[in-house]
Amino acid sequence: MTTTMMTVAKVLAVVCCAVSMADAIEYYSVDGVFGGTKGVKGASLICSYNNTDDSQNLTIEWYKNGEQLLSNSNYTITNITNPEHGVSNLTIKVVGKNDYGQLYSCIFKPNGTKKDLTLYALPIVQIERHGEKSKTVTEGNHLDLDCTVTGYPLPNVTWSHEDSNVDLTDKQNVTSASNVSVSLGLNVEKMNMSDRGNFVCKATNFFQDAVHAKNDTILVRVKDRLAPLWPFLGIMAEIIILAVIIGVYEFRRAKQKRLEEQKDANEQAVLTGITPRQDSPNVRQRKT
């Protein structure tokens, strides 16, 4: 059984041959693996036997935590048996958290030999986003994130910053936990511009002699604390620039008007014989 994501995970228990019914059944198993994606809905558990003593037919019954299972809306049991060989398949149509770590058993009748099988679950990691793909906080404000993880055995969960080696251990706190689920919060009291980047929630658990890891990532943007002022400052700068342009234009226009009026006055003086300095009290006007 590989630990890659699958739509149906299988559990196999094989009963081998022996010389008499008293010790006729030996077995080994590969325990169930499922989970890892929301698309994984079911699991299939299989028990089979080879019987060398054909004096009595064997049948297989399924139990969950000691309670017998029958085919219903969530379980389907399929048996193919004969005196020499038999296979029983228990299909769990929809696997939920209530199935994680539960004890499933196949019991061979009439001698009562039992094989216990445990369902393990790869970690499923989800950061609470509240409908947002990323999160934005203002510089100097606090950051609150929450990550929910399910799996069996119960995964170990940690927060980290993808772009730095900052230890976030003292900023983590468990907000809820059970034997198959844990929620780990992250609280950063004061965000700096350098804290911008991807925050990663990573979960790991161990079974079948292997470590299984999954993670989820969210981008956190840090906004300049003066950011709300920039639009206002931009408008004020535009007004000032516009006022300067208008002032310069009006000054030049007035100056040009004065120069033109002076020029016209000089030309009129030449034509009439009046000296240009008409404002002087010593200048007499010639009468014609």
PDB file of C-alpha atoms in Angstrom:
ATOM      1  CA  MET A   1       0.000   0.000   0.000  1.00  0.00           C
ATOM      2  CA  THR A   2       1.466   3.325  -0.967  1.00  0.00           C
ATOM      3  CA  THR A   3       0.686   6.470   0.965  1.00  0.00           C
ATOM      4  CA  THR A   4      -0.152   8.540  -2.095  1.00  0.00           C
ATOM      5  CA  MET A   5      -3.574  10.141  -2.385  1.00  0.00           C
ATOM      6  CA  MET A   6      -6.162   7.628  -3.582  1.00  0.00           C
ATOM      7  CA  THR A   7      -9.888   7.528  -4.079  1.00  0.00           C
ATOM      8  CA  VAL A   8     -10.190   4.152  -2.389  1.00  0.00           C
ATOM      9  CA  ALA A   9      -7.724   2.872   0.185  1.00  0.00           C
ATOM     10  CA  LYS A  10      -7.445  -0.835   0.837  1.00  0.00           C
ATOM     11  CA  VAL A  11      -6.732  -3.008   3.838  1.00  0.00           C
ATOM     12  CA  LEU A  12      -5.631  -6.578   3.267  1.00  0.00           C
ATOM     13  CA  ALA A  13      -5.745  -9.479   5.691  1.00  0.00           C
ATOM     14  CA  VAL A  14      -4.691 -12.868   4.371  1.00  0.00           C
ATOM     15  CA  VAL A  15      -5.408 -16.171   6.120  1.00  0.00           C
ATOM     16  CA  CYS A  16      -2.969 -18.910   5.135  1.00  0.00           C
ATOM     17  CA  CYS A  17      -3.174 -22.641   5.157  1.00  0.00           C
ATOM     18  CA  ALA A  18      -2.371 -24.949   8.107  1.00  0.00           C
ATOM     19  CA  VAL A  19      -2.823 -28.573   9.064  1.00  0.00           C
ATOM     20  CA  SER A  20      -5.914 -28.482  11.241  1.00  0.00           C
ATOM     21  CA  MET A  21      -8.827 -26.216  12.098  1.00  0.00           C
ATOM     22  CA  ALA A  22      -7.499 -25.604  15.606  1.00  0.00           C
ATOM     23  CA  ASP A  23      -4.561 -23.685  14.240  1.00  0.00           C
ATOM     24  CA  ALA A  24      -5.719 -23.380  10.665  1.00  0.00           C
ATOM     25  CA  ILE A  25      -5.589 -19.631  10.380  1.00  0.00           C
ATOM     26  CA  GLU A  26      -2.538 -17.396  10.285  1.00  0.00           C
ATOM     27  CA  TYR A  27      -2.603 -13.935   8.820  1.00  0.00           C
ATOM     28  CA  TYR A  28      -0.852 -10.666   8.191  1.00  0.00           C
ATOM     29  CA  SER A  29      -2.259  -7.267   7.350  1.00  0.00           C
ATOM     30  CA  VAL A  30      -1.491  -3.957   5.746  1.00  0.00           C
ATOM     31  CA  ASP A  31      -3.491  -1.407   7.707  1.00  0.00           C
ATOM     32  CA  GLY A  32      -5.787   1.057   5.992  1.00  0.00           C
ATOM     33  CA  VAL A  33      -4.586   4.370   4.653  1.00  0.00           C
ATOM     34  CA  PHE A  34      -6.892   7.066   3.438  1.00  0.00           C
ATOM     35  CA  GLY A  35      -7.293  10.822   3.494  1.00  0.00           C
ATOM     36  CA  GLY A  36      -5.062  13.592   2.253  1.00  0.00           C
ATOM     37  CA  THR A  37      -7.621  15.267  -0.012  1.00  0.00           C
ATOM     38  CA  LYS A  38     -11.273  16.163   0.158  1.00  0.00           C
ATOM     39  CA  GLY A  39     -11.829  13.894  -2.846  1.00  0.00           C
ATOM     40  CA  VAL A  40     -11.103  10.766  -0.832  1.00  0.00           C
ATOM     41  CA  LYS A  41     -14.508   9.497   0.293  1.00  0.00           C
ATOM     42  CA  GLY A  42     -14.246   5.762   0.908  1.00  0.00           C
ATOM     43  CA  ALA A  43     -12.098   2.883   2.060  1.00  0.00           C
ATOM     44  CA  SER A  44     -12.119  -0.828   1.285  1.00  0.00           C
ATOM     45  CA  LEU A  45     -11.125  -3.518   3.803  1.00  0.00           C
ATOM     46  CA  ILE A  46     -10.483  -7.065   2.563  1.00  0.00           C
ATOM     47  CA  CYS A  47     -10.119 -10.344   4.442  1.00  0.00           C
ATOM     48  CA  SER A  48      -9.414 -13.604   2.661  1.00  0.00           C
ATOM     49  CA  TYR A  49      -8.438 -17.174   3.593  1.00  0.00           C
ATOM     50  CA  ASN A  50      -7.130 -20.396   2.150  1.00  0.00           C
ATOM     51  CA  ASN A  51      -8.481 -23.404   4.047  1.00  0.00           C
ATOM     52  CA  THR A  52      -6.820 -26.803   3.851  1.00  0.00           C
ATOM     53  CA  ASP A  53      -9.429 -28.445   6.067  1.00  0.00           C
ATOM     54  CA  ASP A  54     -12.604 -28.680   3.976  1.00  0.00           C
ATOM     55  CA  SER A  55     -14.595 -30.438   6.680  1.00  0.00           C
ATOM     56  CA  GLN A  56     -16.241 -27.201   7.626  1.00  0.00           C
ATOM     57  CA  ASN A  57     -17.002 -24.073   5.598  1.00  0.00           C
ATOM     58  CA  LEU A  58     -15.648 -20.773   6.879  1.00  0.00           C
ATOM     59  CA  THR A  59     -17.585 -17.511   6.784  1.00  0.00           C
ATOM     60  CA  ILE A  60     -16.449 -13.976   7.577  1.00  0.00           C
ATOM     61  CA  GLU A  61     -18.224 -11.359   9.653  1.00  0.00           C
ATOM     62  CA  TRP A  62     -17.252  -7.707  10.131  1.00  0.00           C
ATOM     63  CA  TYR A  63     -17.273  -5.693  13.349  1.00  0.00           C
ATOM     64  CA  LYS A  64     -16.548  -2.099  14.334  1.00  0.00           C
ATOM     65  CA  ASN A  65     -15.472  -1.616  17.928  1.00  0.00           C
ATOM     66  CA  GLY A  66     -17.082  -4.970  18.785  1.00  0.00           C
ATOM     67  CA  GLU A  67     -20.430  -4.218  17.083  1.00  0.00           C
ATOM     68  CA  GLN A  68     -21.323  -6.316  14.059  1.00  0.00           C
ATOM     69  CA  LEU A  69     -21.645  -4.484  10.754  1.00  0.00           C
ATOM     70  CA  LEU A  70     -24.244  -5.273   8.127  1.00  0.00           C
ATOM     71  CA  SER A  71     -24.718  -3.832   4.668  1.00  0.00           C
ATOM     72  CA  ASN A  72     -26.503  -0.477   4.912  1.00  0.00           C
ATOM     73  CA  SER A  73     -26.341   3.046   3.502  1.00  0.00           C
ATOM     74  CA  ASN A  74     -22.700   3.479   4.505  1.00  0.00           C
ATOM     75  CA  TYR A  75     -21.350  -0.080   4.486  1.00  0.00           C
ATOM     76  CA  THR A  76     -21.382  -2.714   1.777  1.00  0.00           C
ATOM     77  CA  ILE A  77     -20.223  -6.260   2.556  1.00  0.00           C
ATOM     78  CA  THR A  78     -19.439  -8.589  -0.323  1.00  0.00           C
ATOM     79  CA  ASN A  79     -18.551 -12.253   0.354  1.00  0.00           C
ATOM     80  CA  ILE A  80     -17.191 -14.803  -2.075  1.00  0.00           C
ATOM     81  CA  THR A  81     -16.610 -18.041  -0.179  1.00  0.00           C
ATOM     82  CA  ASN A  82     -16.178 -21.768  -0.758  1.00  0.00           C
ATOM     83  CA  PRO A  83     -14.628 -24.566   1.353  1.00  0.00           C
ATOM     84  CA  GLU A  84     -11.126 -23.893   0.058  1.00  0.00           C
ATOM     85  CA  HIS A  85     -11.005 -20.146  -0.357  1.00  0.00           C
ATOM     86  CA  GLY A  86     -12.971 -17.088   0.690  1.00  0.00           C
ATOM     87  CA  VAL A  87     -12.837 -13.313   0.307  1.00  0.00           C
ATOM     88  CA  SER A  88     -14.873 -10.708   2.150  1.00  0.00           C
ATOM     89  CA  ASN A  89     -14.802  -7.049   1.220  1.00  0.00           C
ATOM     90  CA  LEU A  90     -16.074  -4.315   3.550  1.00  0.00           C
ATOM     91  CA  THR A  91     -16.546  -1.007   1.720  1.00  0.00           C
ATOM     92  CA  ILE A  92     -16.985   2.161   3.761  1.00  0.00           C
ATOM     93  CA  LYS A  93     -18.716   4.438   1.294  1.00  0.00           C
ATOM     94  CA  VAL A  94     -18.054   7.725   3.081  1.00  0.00           C
ATOM     95  CA  VAL A  95     -15.190   7.926   5.546  1.00  0.00           C
ATOM     96  CA  GLY A  96     -15.488  10.583   8.240  1.00  0.00           C
ATOM     97  CA  LYS A  97     -13.533  11.648  11.284  1.00  0.00           C
ATOM     98  CA  ASN A  98     -15.557   9.180  13.355  1.00  0.00           C
ATOM     99  CA  ASP A  99     -13.859   6.374  11.416  1.00  0.00           C
ATOM    100  CA  TYR A 100     -10.318   7.588  12.091  1.00  0.00           C
ATOM    101  CA  GLY A 101      -8.480   5.218  14.399  1.00  0.00           C
ATOM    102  CA  GLN A 102     -11.500   2.964  14.899  1.00  0.00           C
ATOM    103  CA  LEU A 103     -11.018  -0.772  15.359  1.00  0.00           C
ATOM    104  CA  TYR A 104     -12.433  -2.866  12.530  1.00  0.00           C
ATOM    105  CA  SER A 105     -12.363  -6.643  12.837  1.00  0.00           C
ATOM    106  CA  CYS A 106     -12.983  -9.544  10.501  1.00  0.00           C
ATOM    107  CA  ILE A 107     -13.986 -12.709  12.352  1.00  0.00           C
ATOM    108  CA  PHE A 108     -13.839 -16.147  10.786  1.00  0.00           C
ATOM    109  CA  LYS A 109     -16.709 -18.390  11.746  1.00  0.00           C
ATOM    110  CA  PRO A 110     -17.296 -20.917  13.169  1.00  0.00           C
ATOM    111  CA  ASN A 111     -13.929 -21.045  14.945  1.00  0.00           C
ATOM    112  CA  GLY A 112     -13.958 -17.349  15.939  1.00  0.00           C
ATOM    113  CA  THR A 113     -10.472 -16.380  14.783  1.00  0.00           C
ATOM    114  CA  LYS A 114     -10.291 -12.581  14.558  1.00  0.00           C
ATOM    115  CA  LYS A 115      -8.101 -10.094  12.766  1.00  0.00           C
ATOM    116  CA  ASP A 116      -8.133  -6.463  13.928  1.00  0.00           C
ATOM    117  CA  LEU A 117      -7.564  -3.667  11.461  1.00  0.00           C
ATOM    118  CA  THR A 118      -7.039   0.016  12.266  1.00  0.00           C
ATOM    119  CA  LEU A 119      -7.813   2.840   9.875  1.00  0.00           C
ATOM    120  CA  TYR A 120      -5.027   5.406   9.684  1.00  0.00           C
ATOM    121  CA  ALA A 121      -5.553   8.822   8.119  1.00  0.00           C
ATOM    122  CA  LEU A 122      -3.103  11.080   6.325  1.00  0.00           C
ATOM    123  CA  PRO A 123      -3.151  14.658   7.636  1.00  0.00           C
ATOM    124  CA  ILE A 124      -5.697  17.022   6.115  1.00  0.00           C
ATOM    125  CA  VAL A 125      -4.622  20.648   6.662  1.00  0.00           C
ATOM    126  CA  GLN A 126      -6.782  23.737   6.244  1.00  0.00           C
ATOM    127  CA  ILE A 127      -6.010  27.346   7.161  1.00  0.00           C
ATOM    128  CA  GLU A 128      -9.114  29.348   7.993  1.00  0.00           C
ATOM    129  CA  ARG A 129      -9.372  31.976   5.241  1.00  0.00           C
ATOM    130  CA  HIS A 130     -12.908  33.309   5.688  1.00  0.00           C
ATOM    131  CA  GLY A 131     -13.342  33.483   1.932  1.00  0.00           C
ATOM    132  CA  GLU A 132     -10.051  35.314   1.292  1.00  0.00           C
ATOM    133  CA  LYS A 133      -7.112  33.922  -0.687  1.00  0.00           C
ATOM    134  CA  SER A 134      -4.662  36.105   1.253  1.00  0.00           C
ATOM    135  CA  LYS A 135      -4.675  38.272   4.380  1.00  0.00           C
ATOM    136  CA  THR A 136      -3.712  41.923   4.772  1.00  0.00           C
ATOM    137  CA  VAL A 137      -2.722  43.605   8.055  1.00  0.00           C
ATOM    138  CA  THR A 138      -1.478  47.104   8.812  1.00  0.00           C
ATOM    139  CA  GLU A 139       2.091  47.580  10.023  1.00  0.00           C
ATOM    140  CA  GLY A 140       2.157  47.580  13.821  1.00  0.00           C
ATOM    141  CA  ASN A 141      -1.115  45.668  14.150  1.00  0.00           C
ATOM    142  CA  HIS A 142      -1.492  42.029  15.263  1.00  0.00           C
ATOM    143  CA  LEU A 143      -1.947  38.966  13.049  1.00  0.00           C
ATOM    144  CA  ASP A 144      -4.299  36.115  13.930  1.00  0.00           C
ATOM    145  CA  LEU A 145      -4.345  32.868  11.932  1.00  0.00           C
ATOM    146  CA  ASP A 146      -5.936  29.502  12.666  1.00  0.00           C
ATOM    147  CA  CYS A 147      -5.167  26.103  11.160  1.00  0.00           C
ATOM    148  CA  THR A 148      -7.322  22.983  11.548  1.00  0.00           C
ATOM    149  CA  VAL A 149      -5.795  19.542  11.024  1.00  0.00           C
ATOM    150  CA  THR A 150      -7.366  16.083  11.060  1.00  0.00           C
ATOM    151  CA  GLY A 151      -5.650  12.697  10.862  1.00  0.00           C
ATOM    152  CA  TYR A 152      -4.815   9.541  12.750  1.00  0.00           C
ATOM    153  CA  PRO A 153      -2.559   9.192  14.629  1.00  0.00           C
ATOM    154  CA  LEU A 154      -3.166  12.782  15.697  1.00  0.00           C
ATOM    155  CA  PRO A 155      -0.731  14.896  13.640  1.00  0.00           C
ATOM    156  CA  ASN A 156       1.890  17.210  15.057  1.00  0.00           C
ATOM    157  CA  VAL A 157       1.217  20.758  13.813  1.00  0.00           C
ATOM    158  CA  THR A 158       3.579  23.741  13.502  1.00  0.00           C
ATOM    159  CA  TRP A 159       3.542  27.239  12.003  1.00  0.00           C
ATOM    160  CA  SER A 160       6.465  28.678  10.071  1.00  0.00           C
ATOM    161  CA  HIS A 161       7.345  31.626   7.841  1.00  0.00           C
ATOM    162  CA  GLU A 162       8.367  30.456   4.387  1.00  0.00           C
ATOM    163  CA  ASP A 163      10.843  33.270   3.756  1.00  0.00           C
ATOM    164  CA  SER A 164      12.603  33.458   7.129  1.00  0.00           C
ATOM    165  CA  ASN A 165      13.946  31.306   9.936  1.00  0.00           C
ATOM    166  CA  VAL A 166      12.000  33.118  12.659  1.00  0.00           C
ATOM    167  CA  ASP A 167      10.879  30.740  15.414  1.00  0.00           C
ATOM    168  CA  LEU A 168       7.110  31.063  15.857  1.00  0.00           C
ATOM    169  CA  THR A 169       6.805  28.527  18.686  1.00  0.00           C
ATOM    170  CA  ASP A 170       6.006  31.109  21.363  1.00  0.00           C
ATOM    171  CA  LYS A 171       3.320  32.626  19.112  1.00  0.00           C
ATOM    172  CA  GLN A 172       1.379  29.361  18.675  1.00  0.00           C
ATOM    173  CA  ASN A 173      -1.518  28.144  20.799  1.00  0.00           C
ATOM    174  CA  VAL A 174      -3.854  25.160  20.589  1.00  0.00           C
ATOM    175  CA  THR A 175      -7.446  26.391  20.289  1.00  0.00           C
ATOM    176  CA  SER A 176      -9.152  22.975  20.221  1.00  0.00           C
ATOM    177  CA  ALA A 177      -8.143  19.301  20.113  1.00  0.00           C
ATOM    178  CA  SER A 178      -9.498  15.752  20.036  1.00  0.00           C
ATOM    179  CA  ASN A 179      -7.957  12.366  19.301  1.00  0.00           C
ATOM    180  CA  VAL A 180      -8.243  12.934  15.527  1.00  0.00           C
ATOM    181  CA  SER A 181      -8.348  16.731  15.146  1.00  0.00           C
ATOM    182  CA  VAL A 182      -6.413  19.766  16.367  1.00  0.00           C
ATOM    183  CA  SER A 183      -6.647  23.510  15.718  1.00  0.00           C
ATOM    184  CA  LEU A 184      -3.485  25.563  16.145  1.00  0.00           C
ATOM    185  CA  GLY A 185      -3.644  29.344  16.261  1.00  0.00           C
ATOM    186  CA  LEU A 186      -0.870  31.790  15.401  1.00  0.00           C
ATOM    187  CA  ASN A 187      -0.801  35.234  17.027  1.00  0.00           C
ATOM    188  CA  VAL A 188       1.839  37.825  16.134  1.00  0.00           C
ATOM    189  CA  GLU A 189       1.386  40.888  18.343  1.00  0.00           C
ATOM    190  CA  LYS A 190       3.149  43.444  16.140  1.00  0.00           C
ATOM    191  CA  MET A 191       3.620  42.951  12.420  1.00  0.00           C
ATOM    192  CA  ASN A 192       6.560  44.580  10.619  1.00  0.00           C
ATOM    193  CA  MET A 193       7.000  45.218   6.917  1.00  0.00           C
ATOM    194  CA  SER A 194       9.622  42.429   6.869  1.00  0.00           C
ATOM    195  CA  ASP A 195       6.985  39.936   8.050  1.00  0.00           C
ATOM    196  CA  ARG A 196       5.258  40.002   4.677  1.00  0.00           C
ATOM    197  CA  GLY A 197       5.278  36.582   3.001  1.00  0.00           C
ATOM    198  CA  ASN A 198       3.847  33.075   3.077  1.00  0.00           C
ATOM    199  CA  PHE A 199       2.899  31.572   6.434  1.00  0.00           C
ATOM    200  CA  VAL A 200       2.856  27.758   6.387  1.00  0.00           C
ATOM    201  CA  CYS A 201       0.844  25.377   8.565  1.00  0.00           C
ATOM    202  CA  LYS A 202       2.514  21.953   8.454  1.00  0.00           C
ATOM    203  CA  ALA A 203       1.165  18.693   9.889  1.00  0.00           C
ATOM    204  CA  THR A 204       2.962  15.352  10.213  1.00  0.00           C
ATOM    205  CA  ASN A 205       2.020  11.949  11.586  1.00  0.00           C
ATOM    206  CA  PHE A 206       3.717   8.570  11.606  1.00  0.00           C
ATOM    207  CA  PHE A 207       2.406   5.131  10.690  1.00  0.00           C
ATOM    208  CA  GLN A 208       3.477   2.140   8.622  1.00  0.00           C
ATOM    209  CA  ASP A 209       7.112   3.034   9.372  1.00  0.00           C
ATOM    210  CA  ALA A 210       6.842   6.307   7.468  1.00  0.00           C
ATOM    211  CA  VAL A 211       6.353  10.000   8.179  1.00  0.00           C
ATOM    212  CA  HIS A 212       3.434  11.580   6.346  1.00  0.00           C
ATOM    213  CA  ALA A 213       3.414  15.369   5.927  1.00  0.00           C
ATOM    214  CA  LYS A 214       0.922  17.836   4.509  1.00  0.00           C
ATOM    215  CA  ASN A 215       0.781  21.643   4.622  1.00  0.00           C
ATOM    216  CA  ASP A 216      -1.297  24.655   3.704  1.00  0.00           C
ATOM    217  CA  THR A 217       0.015  28.152   2.920  1.00  0.00           C
ATOM    218  CA  ILE A 218      -1.451  31.648   3.100  1.00  0.00           C
ATOM    219  CA  LEU A 219       0.091  34.896   1.839  1.00  0.00           C
ATOM    220  CA  VAL A 220       0.109  37.707   4.410  1.00  0.00           C
ATOM    221  CA  ARG A 221       0.549  41.269   3.139  1.00  0.00           C
ATOM    222  CA  VAL A 222       1.701  44.044   5.462  1.00  0.00           C
ATOM    223  CA  LYS A 223       0.332  47.498   4.650  1.00  0.00           C
ATOM    224  CA  ASP A 224       2.208  50.719   5.502  1.00  0.00           C
ATOM    225  CA  ARG A 225       0.605  52.392   8.527  1.00  0.00           C
ATOM    226  CA  LEU A 226       0.521  55.684   6.576  1.00  0.00           C
ATOM    227  CA  ALA A 227      -1.208  54.049   3.657  1.00  0.00           C
ATOM    228  CA  PRO A 228      -4.629  55.614   4.478  1.00  0.00           C
ATOM    229  CA  LEU A 229      -3.007  59.091   4.219  1.00  0.00           C
ATOM    230  CA  TRP A 230      -1.452  58.592   0.803  1.00  0.00           C
ATOM    231  CA  PRO A 231      -4.674  59.290  -1.173  1.00  0.00           C
ATOM    232  CA  PHE A 232      -5.259  62.516   0.813  1.00  0.00           C
ATOM    233  CA  LEU A 233      -1.635  63.605   0.462  1.00  0.00           C
ATOM    234  CA  GLY A 234      -1.806  62.843  -3.249  1.00  0.00           C
ATOM    235  CA  ILE A 235      -4.877  65.047  -3.665  1.00  0.00           C
ATOM    236  CA  MET A 236      -3.252  67.864  -1.672  1.00  0.00           C
ATOM    237  CA  ALA A 237      -0.101  67.627  -3.796  1.00  0.00           C
ATOM    238  CA  GLU A 238      -2.175  67.853  -6.963  1.00  0.00           C
ATOM    239  CA  ILE A 239      -4.002  70.927  -5.644  1.00  0.00           C
ATOM    240  CA  ILE A 240      -0.718  72.646  -4.701  1.00  0.00           C
ATOM    241  CA  ILE A 241       0.860  71.881  -8.062  1.00  0.00           C
ATOM    242  CA  LEU A 242      -2.231  73.125  -9.872  1.00  0.00           C
ATOM    243  CA  ALA A 243      -2.252  76.321  -7.786  1.00  0.00           C
ATOM    244  CA  VAL A 244       1.426  76.965  -8.588  1.00  0.00           C
ATOM    245  CA  ILE A 245       0.826  76.430 -12.295  1.00  0.00           C
ATOM    246  CA  ILE A 246      -2.158  78.790 -12.276  1.00  0.00           C
ATOM    247  CA  GLY A 247      -0.193  81.396 -10.258  1.00  0.00           C
ATOM    248  CA  VAL A 248       2.780  81.296 -12.639  1.00  0.00           C
ATOM    249  CA  TYR A 249       0.475  81.514 -15.627  1.00  0.00           C
ATOM    250  CA  GLU A 250      -1.430  84.514 -14.224  1.00  0.00           C
ATOM    251  CA  PHE A 251       1.826  86.279 -13.291  1.00  0.00           C
ATOM    252  CA  ARG A 252       3.243  85.847 -16.776  1.00  0.00           C
ATOM    253  CA  ARG A 253      -0.038  86.884 -18.371  1.00  0.00           C
ATOM    254  CA  ALA A 254      -0.203  90.077 -16.276  1.00  0.00           C
ATOM    255  CA  LYS A 255       3.416  90.890 -17.062  1.00  0.00           C
ATOM    256  CA  GLN A 256       2.842  90.365 -20.763  1.00  0.00           C
ATOM    257  CA  LYS A 257      -0.228  92.607 -20.598  1.00  0.00           C
ATOM    258  CA  ARG A 258       1.751  95.400 -18.943  1.00  0.00           C
ATOM    259  CA  LEU A 259       4.470  95.151 -21.566  1.00  0.00           C
ATOM    260  CA  GLU A 260       1.940  95.324 -24.365  1.00  0.00           C
ATOM    261  CA  GLU A 261       0.201  98.345 -22.768  1.00  0.00           C
ATOM    262  CA  GLN A 262       3.555 100.124 -22.396  1.00  0.00           C
ATOM    263  CA  LYS A 263       4.414  99.371 -25.992  1.00  0.00           C
ATOM    264  CA  ASP A 264       1.097 100.754 -27.193  1.00  0.00           C
ATOM    265  CA  ALA A 265       1.585 103.879 -25.093  1.00  0.00           C
ATOM    266  CA  ASN A 266       5.038 104.489 -26.545  1.00  0.00           C
ATOM    267  CA  GLU A 267       3.775 104.079 -30.096  1.00  0.00           C
ATOM    268  CA  GLN A 268       0.905 106.504 -29.428  1.00  0.00           C
ATOM    269  CA  ALA A 269       3.329 109.046 -27.997  1.00  0.00           C
ATOM    270  CA  VAL A 270       5.486 108.956 -31.095  1.00  0.00           C
ATOM    271  CA  LEU A 271       2.486 109.519 -33.330  1.00  0.00           C
ATOM    272  CA  THR A 272       1.112 112.451 -31.291  1.00  0.00           C
ATOM    273  CA  GLY A 273       4.422 114.057 -30.421  1.00  0.00           C
ATOM    274  CA  ILE A 274       3.912 113.462 -26.742  1.00  0.00           C
ATOM    275  CA  THR A 275       6.982 112.465 -24.844  1.00  0.00           C
ATOM    276  CA  PRO A 276       6.831 108.952 -23.378  1.00  0.00           C
ATOM    277  CA  ARG A 277       7.113 110.235 -19.801  1.00  0.00           C
ATOM    278  CA  GLN A 278       3.605 111.550 -19.603  1.00  0.00           C
ATOM    279  CA  ASP A 279       3.508 111.146 -15.878  1.00  0.00           C
ATOM    280  CA  SER A 280       6.187 113.828 -15.293  1.00  0.00           C
ATOM    281  CA  PRO A 281       4.734 117.120 -13.892  1.00  0.00           C
ATOM    282  CA  ASN A 282       7.375 119.174 -15.803  1.00  0.00           C
ATOM    283  CA  VAL A 283       6.274 118.075 -19.191  1.00  0.00           C
ATOM    284  CA  ARG A 284       4.024 120.528 -21.018  1.00  0.00           C
ATOM    285  CA  GLN A 285       1.483 119.443 -23.551  1.00  0.00           C
ATOM    286  CA  ARG A 286       1.748 121.167 -26.962  1.00  0.00           C
ATOM    287  CA  LYS A 287      -1.510 122.510 -28.233  1.00  0.00           C
ATOM    288  CA  THR A 288      -2.221 122.158 -31.885  1.00  0.00           C
TER     289      THR A 288
END
